[in-house]
XYZ file of C-alpha atoms in Angstrom:
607
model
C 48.966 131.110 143.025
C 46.661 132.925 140.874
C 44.975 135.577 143.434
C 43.801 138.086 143.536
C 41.668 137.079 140.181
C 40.662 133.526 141.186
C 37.970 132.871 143.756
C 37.073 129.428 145.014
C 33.788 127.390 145.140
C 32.344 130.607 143.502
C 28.573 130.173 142.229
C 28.621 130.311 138.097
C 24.699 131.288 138.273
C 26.003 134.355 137.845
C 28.193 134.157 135.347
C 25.749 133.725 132.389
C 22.608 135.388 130.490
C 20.477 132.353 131.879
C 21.198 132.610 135.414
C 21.949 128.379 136.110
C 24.938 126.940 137.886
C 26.799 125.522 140.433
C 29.889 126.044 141.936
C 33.345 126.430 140.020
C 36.185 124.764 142.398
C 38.023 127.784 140.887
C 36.722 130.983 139.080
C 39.130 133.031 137.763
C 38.716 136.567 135.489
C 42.232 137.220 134.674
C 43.359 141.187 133.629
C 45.659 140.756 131.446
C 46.888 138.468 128.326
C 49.835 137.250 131.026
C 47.216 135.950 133.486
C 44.779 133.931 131.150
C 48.214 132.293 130.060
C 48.926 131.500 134.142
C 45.105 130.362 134.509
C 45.721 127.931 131.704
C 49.042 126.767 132.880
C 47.366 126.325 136.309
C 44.579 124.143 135.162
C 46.780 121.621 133.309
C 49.329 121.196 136.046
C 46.920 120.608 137.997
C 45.411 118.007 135.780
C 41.918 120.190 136.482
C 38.599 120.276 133.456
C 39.131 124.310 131.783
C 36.415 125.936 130.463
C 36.250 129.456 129.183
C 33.344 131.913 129.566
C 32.920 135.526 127.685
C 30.113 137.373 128.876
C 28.164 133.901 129.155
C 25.280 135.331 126.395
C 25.316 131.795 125.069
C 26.048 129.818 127.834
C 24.023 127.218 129.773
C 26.489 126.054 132.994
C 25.575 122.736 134.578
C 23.715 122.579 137.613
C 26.001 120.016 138.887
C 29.785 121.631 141.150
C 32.616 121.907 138.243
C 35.050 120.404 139.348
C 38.171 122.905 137.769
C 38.735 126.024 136.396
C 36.047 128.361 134.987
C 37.958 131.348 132.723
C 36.046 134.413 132.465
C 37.757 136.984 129.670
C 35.362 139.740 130.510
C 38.144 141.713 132.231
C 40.225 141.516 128.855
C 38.655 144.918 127.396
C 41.285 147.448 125.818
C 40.698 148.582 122.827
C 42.452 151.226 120.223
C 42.317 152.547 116.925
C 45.280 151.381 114.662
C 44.138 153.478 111.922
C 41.201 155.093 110.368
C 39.470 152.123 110.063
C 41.094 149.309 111.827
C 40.386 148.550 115.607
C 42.065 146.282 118.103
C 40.108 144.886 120.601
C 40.831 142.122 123.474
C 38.419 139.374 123.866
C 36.713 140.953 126.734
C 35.634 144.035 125.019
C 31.606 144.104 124.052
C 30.122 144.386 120.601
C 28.152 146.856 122.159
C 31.148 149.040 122.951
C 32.436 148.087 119.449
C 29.695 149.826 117.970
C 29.924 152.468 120.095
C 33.676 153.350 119.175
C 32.776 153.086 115.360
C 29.866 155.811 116.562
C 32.375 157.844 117.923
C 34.834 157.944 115.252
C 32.070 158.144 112.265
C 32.963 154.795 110.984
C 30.421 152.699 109.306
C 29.686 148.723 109.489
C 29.565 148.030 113.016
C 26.628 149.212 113.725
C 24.719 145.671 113.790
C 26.539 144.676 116.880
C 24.821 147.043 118.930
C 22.829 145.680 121.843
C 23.965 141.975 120.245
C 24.884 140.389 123.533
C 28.315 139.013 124.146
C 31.802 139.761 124.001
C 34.123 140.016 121.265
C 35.966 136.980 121.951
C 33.224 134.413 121.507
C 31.413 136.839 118.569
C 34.298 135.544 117.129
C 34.923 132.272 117.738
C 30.684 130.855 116.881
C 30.926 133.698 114.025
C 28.104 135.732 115.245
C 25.724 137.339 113.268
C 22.564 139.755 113.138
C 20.758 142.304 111.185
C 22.804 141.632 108.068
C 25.964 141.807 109.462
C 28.401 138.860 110.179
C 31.849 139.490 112.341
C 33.731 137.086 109.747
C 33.011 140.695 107.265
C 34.520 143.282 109.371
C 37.609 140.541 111.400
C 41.376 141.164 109.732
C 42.835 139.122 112.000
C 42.461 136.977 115.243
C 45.122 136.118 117.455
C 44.056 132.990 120.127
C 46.237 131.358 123.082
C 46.429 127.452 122.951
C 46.366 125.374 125.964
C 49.986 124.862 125.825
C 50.441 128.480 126.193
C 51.251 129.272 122.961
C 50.033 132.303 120.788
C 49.157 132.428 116.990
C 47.177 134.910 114.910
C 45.367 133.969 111.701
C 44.015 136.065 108.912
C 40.318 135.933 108.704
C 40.029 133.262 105.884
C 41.543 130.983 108.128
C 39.417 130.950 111.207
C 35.944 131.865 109.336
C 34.079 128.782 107.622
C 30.729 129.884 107.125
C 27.489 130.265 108.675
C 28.057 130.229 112.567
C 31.190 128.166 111.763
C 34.755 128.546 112.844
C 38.337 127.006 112.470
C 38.256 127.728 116.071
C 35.264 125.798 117.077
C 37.322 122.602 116.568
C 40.759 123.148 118.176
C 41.396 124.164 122.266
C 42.350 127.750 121.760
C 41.075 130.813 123.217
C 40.407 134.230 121.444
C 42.095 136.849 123.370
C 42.239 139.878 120.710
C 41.624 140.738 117.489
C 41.638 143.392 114.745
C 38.786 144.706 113.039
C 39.098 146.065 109.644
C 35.717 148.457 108.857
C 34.695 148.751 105.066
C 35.203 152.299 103.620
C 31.577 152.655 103.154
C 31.502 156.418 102.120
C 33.797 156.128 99.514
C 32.492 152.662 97.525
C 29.128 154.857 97.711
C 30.281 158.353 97.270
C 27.015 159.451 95.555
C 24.728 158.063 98.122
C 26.797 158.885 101.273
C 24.706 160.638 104.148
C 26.719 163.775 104.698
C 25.964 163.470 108.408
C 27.602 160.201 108.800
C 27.342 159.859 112.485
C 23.722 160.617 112.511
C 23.288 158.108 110.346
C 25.268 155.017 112.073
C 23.426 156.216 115.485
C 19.861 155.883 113.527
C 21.031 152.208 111.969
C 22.004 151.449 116.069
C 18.875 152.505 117.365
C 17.008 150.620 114.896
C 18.549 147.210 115.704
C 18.141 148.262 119.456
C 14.347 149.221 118.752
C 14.057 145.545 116.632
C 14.963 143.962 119.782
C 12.803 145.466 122.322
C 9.794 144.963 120.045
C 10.680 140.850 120.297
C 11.031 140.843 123.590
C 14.703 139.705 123.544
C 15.537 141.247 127.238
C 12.224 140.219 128.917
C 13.606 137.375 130.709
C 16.679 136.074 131.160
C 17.961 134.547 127.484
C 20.479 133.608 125.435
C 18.620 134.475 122.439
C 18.466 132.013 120.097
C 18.442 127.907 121.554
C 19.310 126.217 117.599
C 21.040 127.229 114.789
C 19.100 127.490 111.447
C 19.553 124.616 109.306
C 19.096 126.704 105.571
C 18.514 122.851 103.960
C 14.652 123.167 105.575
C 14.172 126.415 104.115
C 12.686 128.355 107.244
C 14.239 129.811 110.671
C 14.295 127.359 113.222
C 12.026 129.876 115.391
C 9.317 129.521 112.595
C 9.640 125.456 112.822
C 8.890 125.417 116.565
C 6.039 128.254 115.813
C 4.654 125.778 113.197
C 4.808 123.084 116.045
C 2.760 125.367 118.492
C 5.731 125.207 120.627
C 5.432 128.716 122.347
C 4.717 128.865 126.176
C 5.921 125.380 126.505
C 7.163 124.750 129.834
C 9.637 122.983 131.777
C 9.795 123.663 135.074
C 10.907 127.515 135.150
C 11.954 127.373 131.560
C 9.471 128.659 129.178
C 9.449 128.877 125.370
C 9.170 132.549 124.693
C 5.766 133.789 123.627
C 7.259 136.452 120.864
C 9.919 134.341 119.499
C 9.369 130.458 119.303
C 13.566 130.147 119.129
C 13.857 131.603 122.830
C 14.022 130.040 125.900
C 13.259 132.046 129.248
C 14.130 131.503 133.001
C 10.788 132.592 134.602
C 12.654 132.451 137.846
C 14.876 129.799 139.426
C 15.201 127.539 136.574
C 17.618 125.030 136.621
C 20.077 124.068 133.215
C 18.684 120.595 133.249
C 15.263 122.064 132.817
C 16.304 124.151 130.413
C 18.212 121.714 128.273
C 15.014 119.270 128.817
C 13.062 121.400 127.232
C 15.533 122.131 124.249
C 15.581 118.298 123.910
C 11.572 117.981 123.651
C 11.302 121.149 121.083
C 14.576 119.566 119.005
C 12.632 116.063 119.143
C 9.844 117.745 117.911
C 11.616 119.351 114.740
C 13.536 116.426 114.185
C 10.108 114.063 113.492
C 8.420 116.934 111.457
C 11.813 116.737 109.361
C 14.264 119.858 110.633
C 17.353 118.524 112.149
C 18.255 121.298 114.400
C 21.993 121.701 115.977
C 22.400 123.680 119.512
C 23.264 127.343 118.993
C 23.885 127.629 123.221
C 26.901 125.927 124.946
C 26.366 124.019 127.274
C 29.253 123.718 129.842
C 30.375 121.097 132.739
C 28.489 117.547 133.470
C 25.569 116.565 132.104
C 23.378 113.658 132.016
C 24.724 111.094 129.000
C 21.026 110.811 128.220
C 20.608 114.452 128.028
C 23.641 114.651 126.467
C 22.363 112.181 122.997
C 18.899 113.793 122.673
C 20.149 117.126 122.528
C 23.188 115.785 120.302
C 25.457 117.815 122.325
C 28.346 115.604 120.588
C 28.045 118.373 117.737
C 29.693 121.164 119.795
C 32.911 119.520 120.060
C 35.277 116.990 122.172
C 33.337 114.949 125.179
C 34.525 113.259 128.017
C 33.329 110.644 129.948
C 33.124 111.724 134.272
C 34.793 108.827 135.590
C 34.997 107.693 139.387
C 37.447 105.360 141.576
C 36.038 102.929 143.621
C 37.482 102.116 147.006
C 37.851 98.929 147.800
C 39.870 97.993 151.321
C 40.945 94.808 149.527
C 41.261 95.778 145.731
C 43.401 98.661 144.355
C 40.591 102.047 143.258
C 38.781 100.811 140.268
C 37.622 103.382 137.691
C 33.739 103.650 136.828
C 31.604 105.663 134.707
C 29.347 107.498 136.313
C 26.808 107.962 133.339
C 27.622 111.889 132.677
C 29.744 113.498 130.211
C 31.749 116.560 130.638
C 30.860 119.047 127.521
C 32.362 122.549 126.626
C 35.573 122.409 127.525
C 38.735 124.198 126.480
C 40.884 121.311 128.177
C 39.931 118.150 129.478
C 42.803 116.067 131.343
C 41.722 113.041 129.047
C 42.357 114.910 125.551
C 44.141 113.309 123.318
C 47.582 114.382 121.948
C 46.741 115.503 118.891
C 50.509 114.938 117.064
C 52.814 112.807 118.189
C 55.323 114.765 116.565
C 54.790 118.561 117.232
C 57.681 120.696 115.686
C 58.438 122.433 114.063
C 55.923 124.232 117.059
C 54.884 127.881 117.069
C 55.815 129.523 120.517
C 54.203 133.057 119.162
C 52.954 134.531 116.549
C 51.712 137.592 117.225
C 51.284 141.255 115.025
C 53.572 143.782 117.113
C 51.309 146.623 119.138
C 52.978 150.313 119.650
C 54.264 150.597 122.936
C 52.351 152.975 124.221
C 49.199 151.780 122.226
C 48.604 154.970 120.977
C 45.180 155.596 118.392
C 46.183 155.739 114.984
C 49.684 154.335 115.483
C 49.471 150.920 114.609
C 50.710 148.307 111.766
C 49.418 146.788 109.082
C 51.177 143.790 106.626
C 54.031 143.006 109.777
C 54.192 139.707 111.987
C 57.123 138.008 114.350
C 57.069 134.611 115.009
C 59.227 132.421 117.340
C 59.322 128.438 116.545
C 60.986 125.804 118.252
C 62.298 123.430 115.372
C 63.312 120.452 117.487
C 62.843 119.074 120.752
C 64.690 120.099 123.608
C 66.097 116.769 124.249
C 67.619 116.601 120.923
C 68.871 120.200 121.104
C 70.641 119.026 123.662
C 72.089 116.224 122.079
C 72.797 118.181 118.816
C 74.076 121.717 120.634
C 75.319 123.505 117.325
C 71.578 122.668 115.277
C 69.231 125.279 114.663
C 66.899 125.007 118.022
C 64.958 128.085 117.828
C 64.339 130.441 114.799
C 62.496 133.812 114.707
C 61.061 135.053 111.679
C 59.986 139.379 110.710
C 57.319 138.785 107.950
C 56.652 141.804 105.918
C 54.443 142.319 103.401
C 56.765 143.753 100.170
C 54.966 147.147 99.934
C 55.650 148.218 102.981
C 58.813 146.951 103.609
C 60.692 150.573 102.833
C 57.484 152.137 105.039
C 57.918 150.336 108.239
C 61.977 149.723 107.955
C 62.940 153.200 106.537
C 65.885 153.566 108.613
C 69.106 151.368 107.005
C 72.767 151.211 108.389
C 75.179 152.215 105.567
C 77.080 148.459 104.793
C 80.377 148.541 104.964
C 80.851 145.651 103.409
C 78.630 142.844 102.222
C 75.015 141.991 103.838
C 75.026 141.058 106.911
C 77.661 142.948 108.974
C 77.740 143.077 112.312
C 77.181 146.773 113.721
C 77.480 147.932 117.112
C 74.662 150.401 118.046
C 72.346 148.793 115.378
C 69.179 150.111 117.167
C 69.785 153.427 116.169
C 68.656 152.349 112.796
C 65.303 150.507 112.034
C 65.334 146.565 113.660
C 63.470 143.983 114.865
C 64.164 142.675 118.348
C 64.578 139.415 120.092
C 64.972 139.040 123.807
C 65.248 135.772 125.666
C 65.570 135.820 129.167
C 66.027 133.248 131.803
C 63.074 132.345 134.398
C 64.275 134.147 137.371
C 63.332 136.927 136.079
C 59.743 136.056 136.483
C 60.227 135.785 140.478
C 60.345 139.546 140.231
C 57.078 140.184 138.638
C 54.912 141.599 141.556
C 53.049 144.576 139.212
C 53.440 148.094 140.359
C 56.762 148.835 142.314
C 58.723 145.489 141.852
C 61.169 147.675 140.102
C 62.034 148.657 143.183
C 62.880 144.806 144.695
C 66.591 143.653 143.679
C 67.320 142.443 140.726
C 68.505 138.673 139.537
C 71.564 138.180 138.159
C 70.065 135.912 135.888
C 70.856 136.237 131.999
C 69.223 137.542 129.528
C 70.023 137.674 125.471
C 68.835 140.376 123.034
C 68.883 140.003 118.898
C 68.772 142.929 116.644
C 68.052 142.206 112.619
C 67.426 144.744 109.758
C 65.679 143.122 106.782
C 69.291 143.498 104.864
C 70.452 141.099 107.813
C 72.817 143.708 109.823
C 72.703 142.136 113.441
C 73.819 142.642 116.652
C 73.726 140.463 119.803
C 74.606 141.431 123.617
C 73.932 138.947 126.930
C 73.117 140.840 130.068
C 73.221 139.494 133.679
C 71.276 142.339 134.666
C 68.573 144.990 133.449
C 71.217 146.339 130.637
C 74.454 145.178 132.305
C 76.372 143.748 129.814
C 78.084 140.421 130.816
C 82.244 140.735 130.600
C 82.217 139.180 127.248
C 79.497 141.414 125.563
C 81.266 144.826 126.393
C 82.461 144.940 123.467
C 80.061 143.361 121.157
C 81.670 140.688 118.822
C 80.150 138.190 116.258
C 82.562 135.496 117.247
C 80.744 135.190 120.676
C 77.805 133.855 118.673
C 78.581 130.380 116.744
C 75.851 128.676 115.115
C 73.465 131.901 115.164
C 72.390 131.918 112.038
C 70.404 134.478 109.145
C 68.352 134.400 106.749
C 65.984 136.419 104.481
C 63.437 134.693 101.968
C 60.105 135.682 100.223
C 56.931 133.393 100.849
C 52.865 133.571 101.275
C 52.319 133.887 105.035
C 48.473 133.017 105.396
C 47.738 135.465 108.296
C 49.251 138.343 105.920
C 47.594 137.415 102.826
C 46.350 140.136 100.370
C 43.796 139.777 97.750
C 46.640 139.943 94.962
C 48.619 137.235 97.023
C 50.982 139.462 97.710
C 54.156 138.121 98.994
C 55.910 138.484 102.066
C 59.654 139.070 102.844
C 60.901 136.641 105.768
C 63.988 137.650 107.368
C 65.097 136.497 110.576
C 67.918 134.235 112.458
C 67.887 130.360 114.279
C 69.563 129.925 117.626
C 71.225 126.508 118.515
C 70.895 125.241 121.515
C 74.623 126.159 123.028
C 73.717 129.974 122.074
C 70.000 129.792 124.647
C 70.781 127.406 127.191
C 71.657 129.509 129.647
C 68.208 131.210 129.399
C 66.339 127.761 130.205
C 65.222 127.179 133.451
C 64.093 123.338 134.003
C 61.572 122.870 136.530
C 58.985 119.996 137.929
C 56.503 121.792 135.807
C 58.392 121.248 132.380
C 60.888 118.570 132.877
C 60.394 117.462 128.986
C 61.817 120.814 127.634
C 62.579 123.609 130.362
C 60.566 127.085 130.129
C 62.321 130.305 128.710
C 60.555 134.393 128.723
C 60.920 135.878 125.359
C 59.927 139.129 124.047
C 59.603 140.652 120.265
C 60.406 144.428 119.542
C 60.033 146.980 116.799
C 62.238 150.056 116.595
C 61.654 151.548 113.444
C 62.671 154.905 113.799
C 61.098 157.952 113.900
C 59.669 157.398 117.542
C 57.947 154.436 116.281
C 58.556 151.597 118.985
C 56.193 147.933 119.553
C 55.943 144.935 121.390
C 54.907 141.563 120.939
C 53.407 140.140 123.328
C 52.351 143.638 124.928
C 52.460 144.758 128.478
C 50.365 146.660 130.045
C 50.668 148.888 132.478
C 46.996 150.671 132.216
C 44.726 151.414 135.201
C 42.178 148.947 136.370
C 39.215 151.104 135.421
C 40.204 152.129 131.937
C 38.681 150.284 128.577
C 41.050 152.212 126.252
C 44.099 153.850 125.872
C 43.369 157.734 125.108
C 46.439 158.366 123.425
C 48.308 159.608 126.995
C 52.022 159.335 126.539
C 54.050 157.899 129.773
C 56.826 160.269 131.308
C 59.324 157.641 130.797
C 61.056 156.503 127.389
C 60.489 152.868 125.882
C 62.185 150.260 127.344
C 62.279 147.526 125.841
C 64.504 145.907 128.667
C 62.100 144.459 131.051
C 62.743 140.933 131.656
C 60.308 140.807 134.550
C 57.951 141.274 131.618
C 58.535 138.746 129.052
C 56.184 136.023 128.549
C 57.314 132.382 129.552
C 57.006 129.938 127.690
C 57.594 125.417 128.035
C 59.521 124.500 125.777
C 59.191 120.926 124.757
């Protein structure tokens, strides 16, 4: 199901900085945003542990087999300028490379992230820092993938908390992009600005890269720092365990480094339980001469429940007890604990249901990318959303209640900017008006499952087509709309040749102002919210109810832009860039946009 990026019984000892491991019953590096979502999906109906790896920097996999699914985002590396100073990156791209593209461009404050291992992904999530610089200073946004396949994006102040602290340390979601927003250095220091900018940035990145080679940090195999500081003892924690005469401790082939008391190498061979003994002896250490330290490495899959208390892993987030069945041939299979806990998890089958009563439940929320991801082309102060308000079950039993609604937030100054483009009203607000996407609109499209069959990559265009419907929703912020169903790529169905508002009772609009967190300004600017709900008689015949999803069925939706001017986006984004390529360069496809795509769309389970 989810070849050709999943291997099986694949070794993890190479998956991370420190080189430990067994074997992953299933390792997968998915391309694309679409295939972390299937690896996810995979792993909970299969009822299988999830864990999720960057570039495994600060990582420490069990030596014990993993019994599930191993994630790595590595392969998740575009990246594009939006602007002059605002970057999107997927998870998978490095902070290196980060640097490197703020190098290239001549912008300053990224320069600390060169040579800082890891990928941008995590960076985020344990809000990295080094020489000064901290990601939560130079992050606009972050947009993460929950384990029910959902997508959100929050505004910085949301997911940062402090020192190596995130909102995102405590929920099961995954980081798959962001957007970096650079300070405009030069101009708050006009006087003092080096006139050769890029010489500059290169000299601040081959200081930190200097820094590190003179500590040793790539010497052995690493993760760089074992604890956290803890400010409340006044010192680094590398200075406690140099106090303690800690350095050149050994365990095995684990050694504490001899440059920097706060390292821990693999001499060669080392296993994690070696390595995680000897993190428990230096933290034992602190801990009597009065420094409680925390783990600043994750450890990931089983470990020992001893192990587990002195190294008060049950800081880094849920735990689960490994439990086994005993066969009796007289008795039924009793369960048993085994005495080892599973740690570092994005999913565990035993996590608890964190709301009994989820909706109203965000399906996506996601700022729109330019179709062709073009540099320089991107938005700023614009998000969609699409929420499900009620439960399928009583959609069904309430057909004409709002079921779905899908929101355009804008922040007010740039309304006019991004939605230049208004149909002349004929009458009052809210007309409906044939050939609406000649003007500027957002787009919905929902589009039955079946569509899905037909998503093979490269050259299923060519396969037949379903018959299966699809729906698509035009809005301008003044609330003209327009709605058409298809039963094939842009074949009108019999009653949507002609389009007519009639066809849609219950579809309803709405426009309102209100503070949307992720677009927050420093003025708290508001935001206008315009958008329409969909009862449940309007989408059924886009749900598609399968063994997989029997509580709500599973639907593929899609948000557009067309603003005008040759301005087009999507959200979620497809991708149709080569394997080998880190970022777009700007090339512009033969063909038009087409926003009509179903085999595209991103499904989602509806509950």
């Amino acid at each position: 199901m989810l070849a050709p990026f999943t291997v099986e019984n694949a070794s993890l000892a190479g998956t991370t900085y420190y080189g430990m491991g067994g074997k992953a019953r299933y390792l997968s590096s998915p391309r694309s945003l679409s295939e972390v979502r299937a690896v996810v999906a995979f792993a909970r109906q299969s009822g299988l542990p999830l864990a999720v790896l960057g570039s495994g920097s600060n990582a420490v996999c069990s030596d014990a087999a993993f019994e599930g699914v191993v994630v790595r985002l590595g392969d998740l590396r575009r990246w594009h300028w939006l602007d002059a100073r605002r970057l999107h990156c997927e998870a998978g791209v490095t902070n290196t490379e980060v640097a490197e593209a703020c190098l290239e461009r001549g912008v300053r404050g990224g320069h600390w992230m060169y040579r800082m291992p890891g990928l941008v992904g995590a960076s985020i999530r344990m809000n990295a820092r080094c020489y000064g610089g901290e990601v939560s200073q130079v992050v606009e946004s972050v947009t993460t993938l929950d384990v029910a396949g959902n997508l959100h994006t929050y505004s910085a102040a949301e997911v940062f908390k402090g020192y190596k602290s995130t909102s995102l340390m405590e929920r099961p979601e995954i980081v798959v992009s962001c957007v970096f927003q650079f300070p405009d250095i030069s101009e708050k220091n006009s006087e003092s600005a080096d006139l050769n900018t890029t010489s500059q940035i290169l000299s601040d990145m081959e200081t930190c890269e200097r820094d590190r080679h003179s500590k040793h940090h790539f010497d052995f195999p690493s993760c760089g720092s074992t604890f956290k500081n803890n400010y409340a003892v006044g010192k680094p924690s590398g200075r406690v365990f140099d106090e303690l005469g800690l350095k050149g401790t050994r365990v095995g082939a684990v050694a504490v480094s001899n440059f920097h008391a706060n390292f821990l190498w693999n001499l060669g061979g080392a296993r994690a339980v070696d390595m995680l003994s000897l993190a428990a002896d230096m933290r034992s250490r602190a801990l009597a001469a009065g420094a409680d330290l925390e783990l600043e490495v994750q450890p990931i899959g089983l470990f020992d429940s001893a192990l587990y208390a002195q190294c008060a892993m049950e800081r880094l987030g849920p735990a689960y007890e490994e439990i086994s069945h005993e066969i009796n041939n007289r008795e039924p299979p009793s369960p048993k604990r085994v005495g080892r806990k599973w740690v570092g998890l994005t999913w565990h089958p035993d996590a608890q249901v964190v709301s009994q009563d989820p909706f109203p439940r965000e399906l996506f929320h996601l700022v729109p990318e330019q179709y062709f991801r073009a540099p320089d082309a991107g938005l700023s102060g614009l998000t969609v959303r699409l929420v499900q308000l009620l439960s399928a079950a009583h959609a069904r039993a309430q057909p004409d209640a709002p079921f779905l609604r899908w929101e355009t937030c804008v922040q007010e100054s740039v309304l006019a900017t991004w939605f230049p483009l208004a149909p002349p009203i004929q009458g009052t607000q809210g007309d409906f008006v044939d050939a609406l996407w000649t003007f500027s609109v957002s787009e919905l499209f929902l589009a039955h499952p079946d569509w899905q069959n037909q998503n093979k990559g490269p050259g299923a265009e060519q396969h037949a087509e379903p018959t299966a419907p699809y729906l698509e929703f035009e809005l301008t912020p003044d609330l003209q709309w327009i709605a058409l169903a298809f039963e094939g790529r842009r074949r009108r169905t019999p009653l949507s040749t002609t389009p007519d508002a009639s066809l849609w009772k219950g579809v309803q609009r709405f426009r309102e102002r209100a503070c949307i967190p992720s677009l927050q300004t420093a003025d708290g600017e508001p935001s206008v919210v315009f958008g329409m709900t969909f009862p449940w008689s309007v989408v059924a015949p886009c749900i598609q109810h399968t063994a997989q999803a029997q509580e709500g069925g599973v639907l593929l939706a899609q948000g557009a832009l067309s603003l005008g001017q040759g301005r087009f986006f999507l959200a979620p984004h497809w991708s149709r860039l080569g394997d080998n390529e880190t970022h777009c360069l700007g090339a512009r496809p033969a063909n038009a946009p087409d926003f009509h795509q179903p085999t595209r769309f991103e499904q989602f389970a509806l509950k």
